[in-house]
N, CA, C and O of each residue as an XYZ file, in Angstrom:
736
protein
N      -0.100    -10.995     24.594
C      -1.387    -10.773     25.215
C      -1.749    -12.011     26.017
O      -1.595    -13.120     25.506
N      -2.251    -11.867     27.318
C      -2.042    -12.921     28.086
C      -3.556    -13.304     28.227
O      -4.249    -12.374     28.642
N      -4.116    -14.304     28.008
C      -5.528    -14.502     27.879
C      -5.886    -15.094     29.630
O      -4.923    -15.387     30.337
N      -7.132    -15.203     30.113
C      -7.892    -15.465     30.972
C      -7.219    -16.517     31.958
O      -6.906    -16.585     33.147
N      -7.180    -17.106     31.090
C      -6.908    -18.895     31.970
C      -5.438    -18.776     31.988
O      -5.037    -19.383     32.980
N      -4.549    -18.308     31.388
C      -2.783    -18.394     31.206
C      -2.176    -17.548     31.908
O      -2.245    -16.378     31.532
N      -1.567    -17.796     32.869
C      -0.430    -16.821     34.281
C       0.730    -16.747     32.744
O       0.809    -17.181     31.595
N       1.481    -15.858     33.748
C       3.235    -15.765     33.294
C       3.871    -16.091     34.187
O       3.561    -16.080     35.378
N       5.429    -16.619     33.394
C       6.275    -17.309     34.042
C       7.461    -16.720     34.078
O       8.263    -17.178     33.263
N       7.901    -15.718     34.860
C       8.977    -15.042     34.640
C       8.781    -14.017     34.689
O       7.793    -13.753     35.373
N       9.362    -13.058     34.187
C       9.871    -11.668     33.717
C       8.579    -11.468     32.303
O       8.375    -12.358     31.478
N       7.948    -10.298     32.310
C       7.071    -10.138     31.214
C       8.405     -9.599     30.024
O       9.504     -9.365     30.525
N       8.289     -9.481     28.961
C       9.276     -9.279     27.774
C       8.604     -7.603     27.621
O       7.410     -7.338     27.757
N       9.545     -6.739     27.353
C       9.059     -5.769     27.001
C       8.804     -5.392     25.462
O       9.401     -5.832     24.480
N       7.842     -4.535     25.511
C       6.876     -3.826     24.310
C       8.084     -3.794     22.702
O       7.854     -4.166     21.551
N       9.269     -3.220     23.288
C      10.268     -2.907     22.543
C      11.361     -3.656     22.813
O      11.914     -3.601     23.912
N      11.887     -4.640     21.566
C      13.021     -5.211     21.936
C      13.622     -4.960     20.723
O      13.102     -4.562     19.680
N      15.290     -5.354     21.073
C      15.851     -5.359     19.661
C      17.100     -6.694     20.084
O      17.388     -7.077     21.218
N      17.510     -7.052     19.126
C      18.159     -8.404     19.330
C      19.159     -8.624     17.712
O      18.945     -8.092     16.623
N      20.083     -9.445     18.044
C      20.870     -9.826     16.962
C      20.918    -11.042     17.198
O      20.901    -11.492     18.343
N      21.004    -11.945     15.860
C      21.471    -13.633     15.897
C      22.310    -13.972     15.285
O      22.120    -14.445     14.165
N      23.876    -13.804     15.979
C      25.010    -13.613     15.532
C      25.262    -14.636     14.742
O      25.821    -14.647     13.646
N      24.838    -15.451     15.334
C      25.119    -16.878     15.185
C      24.385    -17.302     14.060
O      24.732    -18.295     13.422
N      23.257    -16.532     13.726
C      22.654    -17.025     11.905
C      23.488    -16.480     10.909
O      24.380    -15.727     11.299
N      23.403    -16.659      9.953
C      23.547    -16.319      8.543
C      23.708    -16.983      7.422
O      23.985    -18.165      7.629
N      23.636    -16.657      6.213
C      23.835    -17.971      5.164
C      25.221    -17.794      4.598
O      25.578    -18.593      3.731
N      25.994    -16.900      4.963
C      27.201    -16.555      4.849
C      28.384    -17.085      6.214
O      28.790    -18.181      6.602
N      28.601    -15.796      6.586
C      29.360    -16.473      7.972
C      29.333    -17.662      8.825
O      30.140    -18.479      9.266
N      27.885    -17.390      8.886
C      27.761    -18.863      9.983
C      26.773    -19.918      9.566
O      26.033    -20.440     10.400
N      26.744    -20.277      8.159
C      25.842    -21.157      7.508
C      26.177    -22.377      8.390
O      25.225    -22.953      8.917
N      27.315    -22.794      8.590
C      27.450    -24.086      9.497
C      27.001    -24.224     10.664
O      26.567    -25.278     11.130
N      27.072    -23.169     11.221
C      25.743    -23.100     12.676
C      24.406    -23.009     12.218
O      23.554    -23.036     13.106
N      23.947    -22.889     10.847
C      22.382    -22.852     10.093
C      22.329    -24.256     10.267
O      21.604    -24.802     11.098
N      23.118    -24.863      9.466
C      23.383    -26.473      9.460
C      23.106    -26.963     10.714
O      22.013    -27.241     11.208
N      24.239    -27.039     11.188
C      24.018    -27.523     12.927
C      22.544    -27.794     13.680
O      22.104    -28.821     14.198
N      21.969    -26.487     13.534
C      20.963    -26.538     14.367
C      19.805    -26.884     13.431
O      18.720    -26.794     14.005
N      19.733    -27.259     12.135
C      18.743    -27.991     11.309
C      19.182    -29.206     10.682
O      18.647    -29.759      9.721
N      20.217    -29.575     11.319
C      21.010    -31.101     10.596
C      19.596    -32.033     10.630
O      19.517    -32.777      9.653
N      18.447    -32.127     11.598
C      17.532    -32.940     11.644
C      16.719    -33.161     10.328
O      16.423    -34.201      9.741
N      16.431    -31.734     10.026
C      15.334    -31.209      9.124
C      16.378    -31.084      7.399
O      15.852    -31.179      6.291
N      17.763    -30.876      7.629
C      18.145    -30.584      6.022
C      18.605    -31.866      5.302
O      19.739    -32.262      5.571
N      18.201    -32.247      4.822
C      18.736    -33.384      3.829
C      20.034    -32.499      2.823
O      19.999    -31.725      1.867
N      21.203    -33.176      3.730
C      22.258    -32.698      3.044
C      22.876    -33.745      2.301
O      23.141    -34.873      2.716
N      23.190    -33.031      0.578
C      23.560    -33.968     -0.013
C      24.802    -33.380     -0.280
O      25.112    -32.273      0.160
N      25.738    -34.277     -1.185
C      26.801    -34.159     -1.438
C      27.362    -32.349     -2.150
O      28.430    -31.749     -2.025
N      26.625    -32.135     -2.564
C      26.635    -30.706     -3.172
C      26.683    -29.776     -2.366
O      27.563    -28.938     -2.170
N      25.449    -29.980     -1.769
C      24.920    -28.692     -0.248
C      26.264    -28.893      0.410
O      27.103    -27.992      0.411
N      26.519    -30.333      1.095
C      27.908    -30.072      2.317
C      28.997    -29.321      1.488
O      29.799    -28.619      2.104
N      29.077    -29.423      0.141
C      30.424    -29.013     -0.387
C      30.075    -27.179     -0.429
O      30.703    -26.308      0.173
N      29.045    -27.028     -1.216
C      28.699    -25.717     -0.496
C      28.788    -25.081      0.623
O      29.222    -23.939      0.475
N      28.508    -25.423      1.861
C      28.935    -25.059      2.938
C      30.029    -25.113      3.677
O      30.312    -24.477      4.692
N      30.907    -26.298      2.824
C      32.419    -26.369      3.220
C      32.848    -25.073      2.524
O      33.257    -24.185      3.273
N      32.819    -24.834      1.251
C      33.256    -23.811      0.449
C      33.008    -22.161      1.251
O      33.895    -21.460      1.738
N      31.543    -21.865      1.188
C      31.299    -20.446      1.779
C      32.075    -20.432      3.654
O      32.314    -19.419      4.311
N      32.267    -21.673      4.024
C      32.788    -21.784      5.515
C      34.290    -21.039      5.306
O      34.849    -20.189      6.000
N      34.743    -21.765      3.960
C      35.913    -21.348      3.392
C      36.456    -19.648      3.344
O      37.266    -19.037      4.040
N      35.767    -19.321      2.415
C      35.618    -18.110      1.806
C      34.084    -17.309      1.515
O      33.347    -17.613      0.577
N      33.899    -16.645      2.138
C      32.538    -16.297      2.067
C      32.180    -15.567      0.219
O      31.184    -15.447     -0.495
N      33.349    -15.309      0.134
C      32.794    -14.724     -1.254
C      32.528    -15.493     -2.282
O      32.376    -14.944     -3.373
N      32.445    -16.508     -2.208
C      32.248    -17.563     -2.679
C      30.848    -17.387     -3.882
O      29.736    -17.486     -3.365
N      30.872    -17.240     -4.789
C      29.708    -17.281     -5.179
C      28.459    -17.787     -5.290
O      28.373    -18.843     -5.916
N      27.539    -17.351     -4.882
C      26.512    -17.874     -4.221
C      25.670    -19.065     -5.041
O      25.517    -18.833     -6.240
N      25.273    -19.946     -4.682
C      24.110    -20.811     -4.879
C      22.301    -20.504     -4.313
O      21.749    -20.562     -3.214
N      21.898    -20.218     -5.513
C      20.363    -19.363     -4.762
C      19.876    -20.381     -4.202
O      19.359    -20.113     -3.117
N      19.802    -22.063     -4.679
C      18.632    -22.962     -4.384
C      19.186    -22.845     -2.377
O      18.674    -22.359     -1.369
N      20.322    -23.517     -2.659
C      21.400    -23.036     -1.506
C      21.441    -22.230     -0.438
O      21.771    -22.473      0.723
N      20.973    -20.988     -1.083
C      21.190    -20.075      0.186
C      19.476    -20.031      0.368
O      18.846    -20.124      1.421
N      19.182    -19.935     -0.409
C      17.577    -19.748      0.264
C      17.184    -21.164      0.743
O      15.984    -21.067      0.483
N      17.283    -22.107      1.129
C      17.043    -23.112      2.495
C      17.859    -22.323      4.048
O      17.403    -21.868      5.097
N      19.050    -22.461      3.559
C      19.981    -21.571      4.495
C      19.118    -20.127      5.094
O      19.324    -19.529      6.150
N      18.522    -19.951      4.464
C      18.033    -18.596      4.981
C      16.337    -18.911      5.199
O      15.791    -17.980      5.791
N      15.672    -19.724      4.936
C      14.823    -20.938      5.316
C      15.088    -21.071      6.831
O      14.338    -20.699      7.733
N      15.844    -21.448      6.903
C      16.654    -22.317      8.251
C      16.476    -21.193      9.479
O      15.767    -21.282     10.482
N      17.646    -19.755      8.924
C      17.713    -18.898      9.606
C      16.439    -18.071      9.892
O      16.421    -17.296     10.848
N      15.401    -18.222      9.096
C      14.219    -17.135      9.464
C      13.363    -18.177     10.787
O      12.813    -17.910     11.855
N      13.594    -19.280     10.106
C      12.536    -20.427     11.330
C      13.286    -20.663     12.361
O      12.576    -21.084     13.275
N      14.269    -20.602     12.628
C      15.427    -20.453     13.894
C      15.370    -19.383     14.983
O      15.346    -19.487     16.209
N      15.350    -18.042     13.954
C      15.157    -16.898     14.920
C      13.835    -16.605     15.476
O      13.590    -16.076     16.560
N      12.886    -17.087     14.445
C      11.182    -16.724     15.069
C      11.132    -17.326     16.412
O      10.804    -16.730     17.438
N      11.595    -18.938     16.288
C      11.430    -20.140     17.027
C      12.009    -18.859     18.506
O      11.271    -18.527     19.433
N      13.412    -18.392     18.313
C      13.883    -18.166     19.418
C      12.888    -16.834     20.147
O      12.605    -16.734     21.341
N      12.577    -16.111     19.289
C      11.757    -14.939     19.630
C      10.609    -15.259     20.147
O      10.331    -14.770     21.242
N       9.756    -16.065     19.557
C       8.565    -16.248     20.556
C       8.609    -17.294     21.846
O       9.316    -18.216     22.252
N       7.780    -16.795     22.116
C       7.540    -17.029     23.544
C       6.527    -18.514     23.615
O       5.711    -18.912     22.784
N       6.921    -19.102     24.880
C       6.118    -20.615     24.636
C       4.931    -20.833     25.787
O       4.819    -20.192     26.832
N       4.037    -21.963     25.288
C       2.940    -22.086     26.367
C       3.163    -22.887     27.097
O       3.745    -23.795     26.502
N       3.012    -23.137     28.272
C       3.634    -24.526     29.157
C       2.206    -24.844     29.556
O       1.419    -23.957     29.887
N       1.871    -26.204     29.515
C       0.477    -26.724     30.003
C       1.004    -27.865     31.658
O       1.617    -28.924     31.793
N       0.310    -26.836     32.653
C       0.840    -27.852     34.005
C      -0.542    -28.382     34.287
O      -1.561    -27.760     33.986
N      -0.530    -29.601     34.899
C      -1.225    -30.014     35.732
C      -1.683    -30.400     36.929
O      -1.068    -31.369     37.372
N      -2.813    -29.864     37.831
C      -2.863    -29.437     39.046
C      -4.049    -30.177     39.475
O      -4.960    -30.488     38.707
N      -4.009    -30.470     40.818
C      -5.634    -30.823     41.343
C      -6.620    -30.029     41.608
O      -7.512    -30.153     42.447
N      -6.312    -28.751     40.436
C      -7.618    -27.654     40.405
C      -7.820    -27.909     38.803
O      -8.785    -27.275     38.378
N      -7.260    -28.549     37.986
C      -7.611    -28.919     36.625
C      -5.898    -28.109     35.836
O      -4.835    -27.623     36.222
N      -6.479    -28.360     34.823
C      -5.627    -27.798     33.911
C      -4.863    -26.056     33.827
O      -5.622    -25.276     33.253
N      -3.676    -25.483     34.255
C      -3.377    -24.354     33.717
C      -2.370    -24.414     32.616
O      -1.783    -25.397     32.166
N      -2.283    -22.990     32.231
C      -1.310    -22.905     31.767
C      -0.546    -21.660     31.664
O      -1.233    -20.644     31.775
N       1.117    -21.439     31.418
C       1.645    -20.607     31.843
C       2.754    -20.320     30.328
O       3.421    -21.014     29.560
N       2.434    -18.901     30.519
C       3.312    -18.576     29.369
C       4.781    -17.570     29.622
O       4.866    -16.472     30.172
N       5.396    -18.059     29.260
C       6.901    -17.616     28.977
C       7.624    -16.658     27.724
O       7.992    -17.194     26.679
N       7.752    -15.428     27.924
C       7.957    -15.133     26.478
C       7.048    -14.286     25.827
O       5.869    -14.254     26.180
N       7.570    -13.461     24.728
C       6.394    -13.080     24.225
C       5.787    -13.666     23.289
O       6.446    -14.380     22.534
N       4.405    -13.518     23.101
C       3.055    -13.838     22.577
C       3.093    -13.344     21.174
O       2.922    -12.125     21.141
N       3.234    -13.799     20.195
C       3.762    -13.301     18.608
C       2.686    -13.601     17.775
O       2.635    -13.197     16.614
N       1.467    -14.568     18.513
C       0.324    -15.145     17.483
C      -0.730    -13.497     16.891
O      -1.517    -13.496     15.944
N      -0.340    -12.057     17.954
C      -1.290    -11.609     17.009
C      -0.530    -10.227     15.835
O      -1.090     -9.311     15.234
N       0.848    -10.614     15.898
C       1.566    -10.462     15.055
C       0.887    -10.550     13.511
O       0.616    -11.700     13.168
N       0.604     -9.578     12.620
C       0.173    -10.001     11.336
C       0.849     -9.242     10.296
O       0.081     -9.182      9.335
N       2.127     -8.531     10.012
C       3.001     -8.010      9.406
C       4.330     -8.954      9.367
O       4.600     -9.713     10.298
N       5.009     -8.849      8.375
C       6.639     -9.547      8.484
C       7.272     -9.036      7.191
O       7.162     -9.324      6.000
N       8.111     -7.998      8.044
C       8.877     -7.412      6.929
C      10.604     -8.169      6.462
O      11.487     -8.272      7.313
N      10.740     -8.482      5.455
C      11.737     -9.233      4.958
C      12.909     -8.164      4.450
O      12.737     -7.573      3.383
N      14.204     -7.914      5.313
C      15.481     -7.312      5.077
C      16.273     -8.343      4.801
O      15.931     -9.501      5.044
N      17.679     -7.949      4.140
C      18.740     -8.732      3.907
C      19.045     -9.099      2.190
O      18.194     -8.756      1.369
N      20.034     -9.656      1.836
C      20.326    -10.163      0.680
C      19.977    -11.359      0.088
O      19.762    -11.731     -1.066
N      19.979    -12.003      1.485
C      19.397    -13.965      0.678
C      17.464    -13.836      0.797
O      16.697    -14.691      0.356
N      17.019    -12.457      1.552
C      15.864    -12.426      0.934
C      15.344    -11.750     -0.411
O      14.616    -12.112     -1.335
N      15.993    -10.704     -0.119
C      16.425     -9.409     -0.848
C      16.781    -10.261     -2.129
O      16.988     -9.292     -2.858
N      16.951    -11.082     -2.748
C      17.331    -11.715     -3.698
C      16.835    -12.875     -4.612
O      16.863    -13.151     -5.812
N      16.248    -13.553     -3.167
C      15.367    -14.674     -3.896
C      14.185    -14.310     -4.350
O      13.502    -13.358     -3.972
N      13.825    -15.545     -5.649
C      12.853    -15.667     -6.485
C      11.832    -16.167     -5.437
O      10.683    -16.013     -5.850
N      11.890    -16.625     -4.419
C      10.976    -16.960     -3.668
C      10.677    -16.158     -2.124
O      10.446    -16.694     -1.040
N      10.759    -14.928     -2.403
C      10.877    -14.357     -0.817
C       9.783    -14.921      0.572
O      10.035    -15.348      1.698
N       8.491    -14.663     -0.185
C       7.537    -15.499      0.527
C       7.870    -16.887      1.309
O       7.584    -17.017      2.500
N       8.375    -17.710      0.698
C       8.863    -19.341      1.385
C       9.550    -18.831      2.340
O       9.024    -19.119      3.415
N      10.486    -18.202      2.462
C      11.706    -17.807      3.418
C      10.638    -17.099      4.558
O      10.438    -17.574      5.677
N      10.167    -16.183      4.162
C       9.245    -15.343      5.179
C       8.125    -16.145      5.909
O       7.812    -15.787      7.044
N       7.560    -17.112      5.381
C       6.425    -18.506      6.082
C       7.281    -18.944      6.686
O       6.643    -19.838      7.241
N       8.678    -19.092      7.204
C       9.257    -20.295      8.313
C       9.233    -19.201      9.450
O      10.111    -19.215     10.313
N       8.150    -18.177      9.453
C       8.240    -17.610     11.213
C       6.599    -18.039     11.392
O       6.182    -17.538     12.436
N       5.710    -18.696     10.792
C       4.187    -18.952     10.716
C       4.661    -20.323     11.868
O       5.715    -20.946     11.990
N       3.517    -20.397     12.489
C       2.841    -21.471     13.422
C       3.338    -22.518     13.009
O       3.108    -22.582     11.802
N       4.116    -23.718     13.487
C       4.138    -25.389     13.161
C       2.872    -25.877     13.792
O       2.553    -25.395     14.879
N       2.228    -26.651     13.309
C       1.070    -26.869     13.700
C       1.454    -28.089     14.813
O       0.847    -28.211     15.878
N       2.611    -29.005     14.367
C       3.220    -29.615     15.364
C       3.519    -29.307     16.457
O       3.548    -30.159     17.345
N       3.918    -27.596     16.769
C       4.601    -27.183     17.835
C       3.544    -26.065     18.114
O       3.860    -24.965     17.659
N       2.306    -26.136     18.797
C       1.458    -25.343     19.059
C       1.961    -24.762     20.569
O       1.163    -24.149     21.278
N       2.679    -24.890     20.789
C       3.198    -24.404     22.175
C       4.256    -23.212     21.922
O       4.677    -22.399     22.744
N       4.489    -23.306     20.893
C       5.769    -21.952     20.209
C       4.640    -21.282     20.033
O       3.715    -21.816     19.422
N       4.512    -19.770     20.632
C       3.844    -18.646     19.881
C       3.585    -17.755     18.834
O       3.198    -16.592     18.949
N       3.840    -18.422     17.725
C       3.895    -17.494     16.712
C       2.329    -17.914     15.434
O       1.587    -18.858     15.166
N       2.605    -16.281     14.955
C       1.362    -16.605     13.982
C       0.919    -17.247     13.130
O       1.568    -18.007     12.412
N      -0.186    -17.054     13.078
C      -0.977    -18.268     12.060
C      -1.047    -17.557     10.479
O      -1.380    -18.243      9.513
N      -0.770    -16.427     10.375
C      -0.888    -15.543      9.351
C      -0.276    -14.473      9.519
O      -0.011    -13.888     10.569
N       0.064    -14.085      7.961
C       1.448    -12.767      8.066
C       1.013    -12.356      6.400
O       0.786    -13.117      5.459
N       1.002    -10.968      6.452
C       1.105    -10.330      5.087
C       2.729     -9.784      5.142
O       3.057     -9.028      6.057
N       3.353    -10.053      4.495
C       4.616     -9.922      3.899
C       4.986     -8.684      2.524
O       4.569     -8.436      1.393
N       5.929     -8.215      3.397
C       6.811     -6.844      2.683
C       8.566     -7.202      2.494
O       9.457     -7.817      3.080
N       8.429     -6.652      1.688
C      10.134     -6.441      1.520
C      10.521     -5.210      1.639
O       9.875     -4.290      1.138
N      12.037     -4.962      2.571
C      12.369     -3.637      2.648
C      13.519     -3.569      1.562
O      14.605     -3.373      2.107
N      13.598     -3.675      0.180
C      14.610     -3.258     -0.907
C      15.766     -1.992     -0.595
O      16.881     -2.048     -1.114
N      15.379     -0.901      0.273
C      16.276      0.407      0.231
C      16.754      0.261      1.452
O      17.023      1.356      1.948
N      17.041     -0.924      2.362
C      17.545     -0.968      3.753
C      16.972      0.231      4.574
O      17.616      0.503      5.588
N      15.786      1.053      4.289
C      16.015      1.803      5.299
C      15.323      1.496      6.995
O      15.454      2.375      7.847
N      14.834      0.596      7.219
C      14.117      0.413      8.333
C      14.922      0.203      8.833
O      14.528     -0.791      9.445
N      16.564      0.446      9.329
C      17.146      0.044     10.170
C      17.781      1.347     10.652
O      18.253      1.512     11.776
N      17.732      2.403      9.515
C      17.668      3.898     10.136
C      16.847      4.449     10.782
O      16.992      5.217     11.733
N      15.271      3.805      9.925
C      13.937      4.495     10.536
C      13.957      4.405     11.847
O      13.365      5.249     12.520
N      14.689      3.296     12.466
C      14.460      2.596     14.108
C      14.871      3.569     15.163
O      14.481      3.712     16.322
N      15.884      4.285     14.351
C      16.397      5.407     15.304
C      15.637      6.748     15.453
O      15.908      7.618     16.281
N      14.800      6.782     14.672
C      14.203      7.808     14.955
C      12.457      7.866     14.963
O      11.598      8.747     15.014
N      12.503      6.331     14.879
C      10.721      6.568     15.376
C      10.412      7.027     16.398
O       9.478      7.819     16.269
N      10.930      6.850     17.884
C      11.218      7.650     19.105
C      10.179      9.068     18.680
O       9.060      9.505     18.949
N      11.167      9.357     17.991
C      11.071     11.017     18.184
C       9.792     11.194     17.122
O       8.639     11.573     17.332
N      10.175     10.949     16.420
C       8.851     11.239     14.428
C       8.322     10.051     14.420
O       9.071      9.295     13.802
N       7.318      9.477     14.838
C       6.619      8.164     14.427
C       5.980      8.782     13.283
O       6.137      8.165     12.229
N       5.369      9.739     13.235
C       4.096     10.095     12.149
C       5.174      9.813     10.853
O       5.066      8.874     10.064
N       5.765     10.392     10.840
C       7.145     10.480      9.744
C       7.250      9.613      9.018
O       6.858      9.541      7.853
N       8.056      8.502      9.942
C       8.748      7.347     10.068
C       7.813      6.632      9.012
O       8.167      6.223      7.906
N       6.293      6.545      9.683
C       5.452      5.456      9.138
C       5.097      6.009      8.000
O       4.538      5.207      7.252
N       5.256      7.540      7.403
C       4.477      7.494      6.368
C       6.060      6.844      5.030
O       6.002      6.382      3.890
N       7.072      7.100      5.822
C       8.283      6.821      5.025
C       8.302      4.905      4.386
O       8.505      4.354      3.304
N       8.003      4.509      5.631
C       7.921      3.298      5.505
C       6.917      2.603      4.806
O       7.257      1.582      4.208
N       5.283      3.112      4.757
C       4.444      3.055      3.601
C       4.805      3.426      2.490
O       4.171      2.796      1.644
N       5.516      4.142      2.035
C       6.194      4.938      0.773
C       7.391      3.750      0.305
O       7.526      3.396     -0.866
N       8.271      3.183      1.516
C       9.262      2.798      0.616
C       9.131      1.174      0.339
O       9.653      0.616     -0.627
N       8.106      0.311      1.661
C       8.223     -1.167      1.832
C       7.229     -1.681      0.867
O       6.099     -1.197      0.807
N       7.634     -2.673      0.094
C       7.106     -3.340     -1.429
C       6.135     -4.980     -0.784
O       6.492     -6.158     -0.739
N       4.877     -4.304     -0.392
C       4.352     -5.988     -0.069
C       4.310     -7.088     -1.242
O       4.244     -6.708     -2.411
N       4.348     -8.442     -0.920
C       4.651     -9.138     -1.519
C       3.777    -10.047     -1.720
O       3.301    -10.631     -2.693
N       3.676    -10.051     -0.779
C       2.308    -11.692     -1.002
C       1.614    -11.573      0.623
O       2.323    -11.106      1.514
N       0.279    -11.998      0.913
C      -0.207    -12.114      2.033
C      -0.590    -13.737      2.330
O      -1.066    -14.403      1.410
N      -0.379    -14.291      3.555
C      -0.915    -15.289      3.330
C      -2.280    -15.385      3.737
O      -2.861    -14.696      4.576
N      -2.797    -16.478      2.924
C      -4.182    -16.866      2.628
C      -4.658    -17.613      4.115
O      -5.793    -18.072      4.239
């Protein structure tokens, strides 16, 4: 939503997107999780051997403390990439600013799929790394999210056919998604 004072910069993002981040996971590509949070992870001798290991062999049996940073990593990685940013220029008509991307702050749902969420004792923590850095007020994302878990994978079938049955779809998805915690 593009407010008063803020142009766009580019291409507007459309209503409906869908996207993959091949490149996340706490499995396959935990070392590209690493990589791109080497700043932020205090890796100790354990964690690197962990990630040497699952780099190894993915079947590796899992470490929860472990994979849920890893999947920490990956939820605040992909938000980061999904929203859209504010650029503040300055002009000799005063201040604008121009946004890029889509606008995710009035976003207030976040539904949690997968196994390293799907699993942890802490789903909530994992699901807060797509909330606002207060540091990085120029990334668009929200300030608040009530949080669900999808346990029966089905929202990735539902997708195919909201198109056609939305009424359906949504009453399926009230029926099957388990909220979890809202934040305060």
């Amino acid at each position: 939503v593009l407010r008063d004072n803020v142009g766009y910069k580019g291409l507007q993002e459309p209503l409906d997107k869908r996207s993959v981040e091949g490149d996340l996971g706490v499995r396959f590509s935990a070392k590209n999780v690493v990589d791109y949070k080497k700043d932020s992870f205090a890796m100790g001798p354990d964690f690197h051997e962990y990630i040497e290991a699952i780099s190894a062999d993915v079947h590796t049996v899992g470490n929860p403390g472990f994979d849920h940073r890893l999947a920490e990593g990956c939820c605040e990685i992909a938000c980061k990439r999904h929203a859209g940013r504010l650029e503040t220029s300055y002009t000799p008509m005063g201040v604008s600013y121009y946004q890029s991307g889509k606008d995710l702050r009035s976003v207030n749902i976040m539904i949690g799929i997968g196994g390293p969420i799907l699993h942890s004792l802490h789903p909530t923590d994992i699901l807060k790394q797509a909330l606002l850095d207060p540091s990085a007020k120029e990334i668009l994302l929200p300030e608040k999210l009530e949080y669900y878990l999808d346990r029966s994978y089905i929202i990735s079938c539902l997708g195919l056919l909201a198109s056609r049955y939305p009424d359906q779809v949504l009453r399926i998805m009230k029926k099957s998604l388990e909220k979890i915690n809202h934040d305060k």
